[in-house]
């Protein structure tokens, strides 16, 4: 783990075959320690797995993963209303969502993100791109 600070955690993984497994484990354990609803945690882990797999398939540099709990409205104590997850890689090209045929072994990752996340998107950085998604955190 590169950085943890309360409601934020960030890692960098080398673009190697075990990056997906290592990223899943890191995210799962962090969300458990934050006591995030298990259904939300399972979905976050699945979507991280899909996005890290895409990064491995197309990029050759390090893969960054960052998770944070975003604050909800002003309450005392503050309530977290969303889990924001970002996966970054050095490839500048944005990912493209494409329809997958019934016999295709790939091509479903972004579709899964699009239909599972409350919101999602991409942004360019100085050294690549970030794909992000947001999941709702139920009634904390």
PDB file of C-alpha atoms in Angstrom:
ATOM      1  CA  UNK A   1       0.000   0.000   0.000  1.00  0.00           C
ATOM      2  CA  UNK A   2       1.412   3.369  -0.953  1.00  0.00           C
ATOM      3  CA  UNK A   3      -0.805   5.624   1.112  1.00  0.00           C
ATOM      4  CA  UNK A   4      -3.655   5.305   3.553  1.00  0.00           C
ATOM      5  CA  UNK A   5      -5.293   8.175   5.307  1.00  0.00           C
ATOM      6  CA  UNK A   6      -8.543   7.466   7.102  1.00  0.00           C
ATOM      7  CA  UNK A   7     -11.048   7.209   4.300  1.00  0.00           C
ATOM      8  CA  UNK A   8      -8.533   7.007   1.433  1.00  0.00           C
ATOM      9  CA  UNK A   9      -6.149   4.299   0.221  1.00  0.00           C
ATOM     10  CA  UNK A  10      -3.871   4.201  -2.799  1.00  0.00           C
ATOM     11  CA  UNK A  11      -1.638   1.561  -4.374  1.00  0.00           C
ATOM     12  CA  UNK A  12       0.628   1.185  -7.387  1.00  0.00           C
ATOM     13  CA  UNK A  13       1.036  -2.246  -8.955  1.00  0.00           C
ATOM     14  CA  UNK A  14       3.563  -3.309 -11.587  1.00  0.00           C
ATOM     15  CA  UNK A  15       1.982  -4.382 -14.870  1.00  0.00           C
ATOM     16  CA  UNK A  16       2.462  -8.077 -14.113  1.00  0.00           C
ATOM     17  CA  UNK A  17       0.131 -11.063 -14.183  1.00  0.00           C
ATOM     18  CA  UNK A  18      -0.537 -11.085 -10.424  1.00  0.00           C
ATOM     19  CA  UNK A  19      -1.575  -7.393 -10.337  1.00  0.00           C
ATOM     20  CA  UNK A  20      -5.278  -8.256 -10.631  1.00  0.00           C
ATOM     21  CA  UNK A  21      -5.208 -10.681  -7.713  1.00  0.00           C
ATOM     22  CA  UNK A  22      -3.104  -8.334  -5.589  1.00  0.00           C
ATOM     23  CA  UNK A  23      -5.383  -5.352  -6.336  1.00  0.00           C
ATOM     24  CA  UNK A  24      -8.510  -7.369  -5.481  1.00  0.00           C
ATOM     25  CA  UNK A  25      -6.997  -8.451  -2.176  1.00  0.00           C
ATOM     26  CA  UNK A  26      -5.842  -4.934  -1.228  1.00  0.00           C
ATOM     27  CA  UNK A  27      -9.217  -3.362  -2.019  1.00  0.00           C
ATOM     28  CA  UNK A  28     -11.185  -6.146  -0.306  1.00  0.00           C
ATOM     29  CA  UNK A  29      -9.153  -5.947   2.898  1.00  0.00           C
ATOM     30  CA  UNK A  30      -9.307  -2.150   3.034  1.00  0.00           C
ATOM     31  CA  UNK A  31     -13.076  -2.071   2.513  1.00  0.00           C
ATOM     32  CA  UNK A  32     -13.518  -4.719   5.225  1.00  0.00           C
ATOM     33  CA  UNK A  33     -11.447  -2.637   7.634  1.00  0.00           C
ATOM     34  CA  UNK A  34     -13.655   0.372   6.783  1.00  0.00           C
ATOM     35  CA  UNK A  35     -16.715  -1.819   7.492  1.00  0.00           C
ATOM     36  CA  UNK A  36     -18.190  -1.077   4.056  1.00  0.00           C
ATOM     37  CA  UNK A  37     -21.363  -3.024   3.291  1.00  0.00           C
ATOM     38  CA  UNK A  38     -20.223  -6.425   1.926  1.00  0.00           C
ATOM     39  CA  UNK A  39     -22.394  -6.159  -1.204  1.00  0.00           C
ATOM     40  CA  UNK A  40     -20.814  -2.804  -2.087  1.00  0.00           C
ATOM     41  CA  UNK A  41     -17.370  -4.202  -1.294  1.00  0.00           C
ATOM     42  CA  UNK A  42     -17.910  -7.239  -3.510  1.00  0.00           C
ATOM     43  CA  UNK A  43     -19.043  -5.026  -6.397  1.00  0.00           C
ATOM     44  CA  UNK A  44     -16.068  -2.684  -5.936  1.00  0.00           C
ATOM     45  CA  UNK A  45     -13.659  -5.640  -5.976  1.00  0.00           C
ATOM     46  CA  UNK A  46     -15.277  -7.064  -9.127  1.00  0.00           C
ATOM     47  CA  UNK A  47     -15.103  -3.740 -10.967  1.00  0.00           C
ATOM     48  CA  UNK A  48     -11.505  -3.098  -9.861  1.00  0.00           C
ATOM     49  CA  UNK A  49     -10.643  -6.545 -11.183  1.00  0.00           C
ATOM     50  CA  UNK A  50     -12.186  -5.697 -14.573  1.00  0.00           C
ATOM     51  CA  UNK A  51     -10.416  -2.337 -14.854  1.00  0.00           C
ATOM     52  CA  UNK A  52      -7.016  -3.620 -13.730  1.00  0.00           C
ATOM     53  CA  UNK A  53      -7.382  -6.474 -16.237  1.00  0.00           C
ATOM     54  CA  UNK A  54      -8.036  -3.902 -18.986  1.00  0.00           C
ATOM     55  CA  UNK A  55      -4.960  -1.937 -17.918  1.00  0.00           C
ATOM     56  CA  UNK A  56      -2.835  -5.086 -18.016  1.00  0.00           C
ATOM     57  CA  UNK A  57      -4.147  -5.980 -21.440  1.00  0.00           C
ATOM     58  CA  UNK A  58      -3.380  -2.625 -23.065  1.00  0.00           C
ATOM     59  CA  UNK A  59      -0.769  -0.755 -20.997  1.00  0.00           C
ATOM     60  CA  UNK A  60       2.785  -1.679 -20.088  1.00  0.00           C
ATOM     61  CA  UNK A  61       3.449   0.587 -17.125  1.00  0.00           C
ATOM     62  CA  UNK A  62       2.394   0.706 -13.487  1.00  0.00           C
ATOM     63  CA  UNK A  63      -1.281   0.537 -12.569  1.00  0.00           C
ATOM     64  CA  UNK A  64      -2.605   2.803  -9.849  1.00  0.00           C
ATOM     65  CA  UNK A  65      -5.673   2.064  -7.743  1.00  0.00           C
ATOM     66  CA  UNK A  66      -7.205   4.599  -5.382  1.00  0.00           C
ATOM     67  CA  UNK A  67     -10.323   4.276  -3.242  1.00  0.00           C
ATOM     68  CA  UNK A  68     -11.976   6.850  -1.056  1.00  0.00           C
ATOM     69  CA  UNK A  69     -15.167   7.360   0.841  1.00  0.00           C
ATOM     70  CA  UNK A  70     -16.774  10.616  -0.212  1.00  0.00           C
ATOM     71  CA  UNK A  71     -18.632  12.614   2.401  1.00  0.00           C
ATOM     72  CA  UNK A  72     -22.366  12.972   2.200  1.00  0.00           C
ATOM     73  CA  UNK A  73     -24.301  15.921   3.531  1.00  0.00           C
ATOM     74  CA  UNK A  74     -23.291  17.864   6.614  1.00  0.00           C
ATOM     75  CA  UNK A  75     -24.113  15.582   9.523  1.00  0.00           C
ATOM     76  CA  UNK A  76     -22.517  14.995  12.886  1.00  0.00           C
ATOM     77  CA  UNK A  77     -20.707  12.633  12.583  1.00  0.00           C
ATOM     78  CA  UNK A  78     -20.165  12.973   8.827  1.00  0.00           C
ATOM     79  CA  UNK A  79     -21.888  10.333   6.696  1.00  0.00           C
ATOM     80  CA  UNK A  80     -20.200   8.714   3.735  1.00  0.00           C
ATOM     81  CA  UNK A  81     -22.516   8.604   0.773  1.00  0.00           C
ATOM     82  CA  UNK A  82     -20.282   7.142  -1.932  1.00  0.00           C
ATOM     83  CA  UNK A  83     -17.271   5.001  -2.577  1.00  0.00           C
ATOM     84  CA  UNK A  84     -15.090   6.462  -5.329  1.00  0.00           C
ATOM     85  CA  UNK A  85     -12.677   4.084  -7.054  1.00  0.00           C
ATOM     86  CA  UNK A  86     -10.030   5.068  -9.614  1.00  0.00           C
ATOM     87  CA  UNK A  87      -7.783   2.873 -11.752  1.00  0.00           C
ATOM     88  CA  UNK A  88      -4.968   4.640 -13.619  1.00  0.00           C
ATOM     89  CA  UNK A  89      -2.428   3.524 -16.177  1.00  0.00           C
ATOM     90  CA  UNK A  90       0.103   5.233 -18.469  1.00  0.00           C
ATOM     91  CA  UNK A  91      -1.829   4.600 -21.698  1.00  0.00           C
ATOM     92  CA  UNK A  92      -3.346   7.918 -22.823  1.00  0.00           C
ATOM     93  CA  UNK A  93      -6.106   6.391 -24.962  1.00  0.00           C
ATOM     94  CA  UNK A  94      -9.503   6.314 -23.253  1.00  0.00           C
ATOM     95  CA  UNK A  95     -11.149   2.908 -23.041  1.00  0.00           C
ATOM     96  CA  UNK A  96     -13.981   2.159 -25.417  1.00  0.00           C
ATOM     97  CA  UNK A  97     -17.099   0.292 -24.478  1.00  0.00           C
ATOM     98  CA  UNK A  98     -17.953  -2.291 -27.080  1.00  0.00           C
ATOM     99  CA  UNK A  99     -20.662  -4.897 -27.354  1.00  0.00           C
ATOM    100  CA  UNK A 100     -19.438  -8.408 -26.601  1.00  0.00           C
ATOM    101  CA  UNK A 101     -20.770 -11.371 -28.513  1.00  0.00           C
ATOM    102  CA  UNK A 102     -21.972 -14.479 -26.684  1.00  0.00           C
ATOM    103  CA  UNK A 103     -18.740 -16.343 -27.479  1.00  0.00           C
ATOM    104  CA  UNK A 104     -16.327 -13.456 -26.788  1.00  0.00           C
ATOM    105  CA  UNK A 105     -13.986 -14.029 -23.866  1.00  0.00           C
ATOM    106  CA  UNK A 106     -13.542 -10.304 -23.221  1.00  0.00           C
ATOM    107  CA  UNK A 107     -15.169  -6.978 -23.852  1.00  0.00           C
ATOM    108  CA  UNK A 108     -17.614  -6.884 -20.963  1.00  0.00           C
ATOM    109  CA  UNK A 109     -15.614  -4.940 -18.370  1.00  0.00           C
ATOM    110  CA  UNK A 110     -16.698  -1.393 -19.199  1.00  0.00           C
ATOM    111  CA  UNK A 111     -20.268  -2.524 -19.760  1.00  0.00           C
ATOM    112  CA  UNK A 112     -20.239  -4.067 -16.313  1.00  0.00           C
ATOM    113  CA  UNK A 113     -18.877  -0.833 -14.842  1.00  0.00           C
ATOM    114  CA  UNK A 114     -21.487   1.221 -16.722  1.00  0.00           C
ATOM    115  CA  UNK A 115     -24.441  -0.840 -15.516  1.00  0.00           C
ATOM    116  CA  UNK A 116     -23.211  -1.382 -11.934  1.00  0.00           C
ATOM    117  CA  UNK A 117     -21.846   1.997 -10.897  1.00  0.00           C
ATOM    118  CA  UNK A 118     -23.909   5.020  -9.907  1.00  0.00           C
ATOM    119  CA  UNK A 119     -21.592   7.098 -12.101  1.00  0.00           C
ATOM    120  CA  UNK A 120     -18.392   6.421 -14.005  1.00  0.00           C
ATOM    121  CA  UNK A 121     -16.062   8.111 -16.427  1.00  0.00           C
ATOM    122  CA  UNK A 122     -12.515   8.689 -17.606  1.00  0.00           C
ATOM    123  CA  UNK A 123     -10.089  11.574 -17.409  1.00  0.00           C
ATOM    124  CA  UNK A 124      -6.746  12.288 -18.981  1.00  0.00           C
ATOM    125  CA  UNK A 125      -3.741  12.880 -16.771  1.00  0.00           C
ATOM    126  CA  UNK A 126      -0.266  14.166 -17.468  1.00  0.00           C
ATOM    127  CA  UNK A 127       1.038  10.605 -17.880  1.00  0.00           C
ATOM    128  CA  UNK A 128      -1.968   8.541 -18.902  1.00  0.00           C
ATOM    129  CA  UNK A 129      -5.611   8.107 -18.009  1.00  0.00           C
ATOM    130  CA  UNK A 130      -7.834   7.286 -15.071  1.00  0.00           C
ATOM    131  CA  UNK A 131     -11.054   5.314 -15.230  1.00  0.00           C
ATOM    132  CA  UNK A 132     -13.232   5.977 -12.199  1.00  0.00           C
ATOM    133  CA  UNK A 133     -16.522   4.789 -10.831  1.00  0.00           C
ATOM    134  CA  UNK A 134     -18.744   5.611  -7.886  1.00  0.00           C
ATOM    135  CA  UNK A 135     -20.839   3.223  -5.832  1.00  0.00           C
ATOM    136  CA  UNK A 136     -23.523   4.308  -3.372  1.00  0.00           C
ATOM    137  CA  UNK A 137     -22.869   3.506   0.290  1.00  0.00           C
ATOM    138  CA  UNK A 138     -26.135   2.513   1.944  1.00  0.00           C
ATOM    139  CA  UNK A 139     -27.216   4.059   5.250  1.00  0.00           C
ATOM    140  CA  UNK A 140     -24.051   4.443   7.273  1.00  0.00           C
TER     141      UNK A 140
END
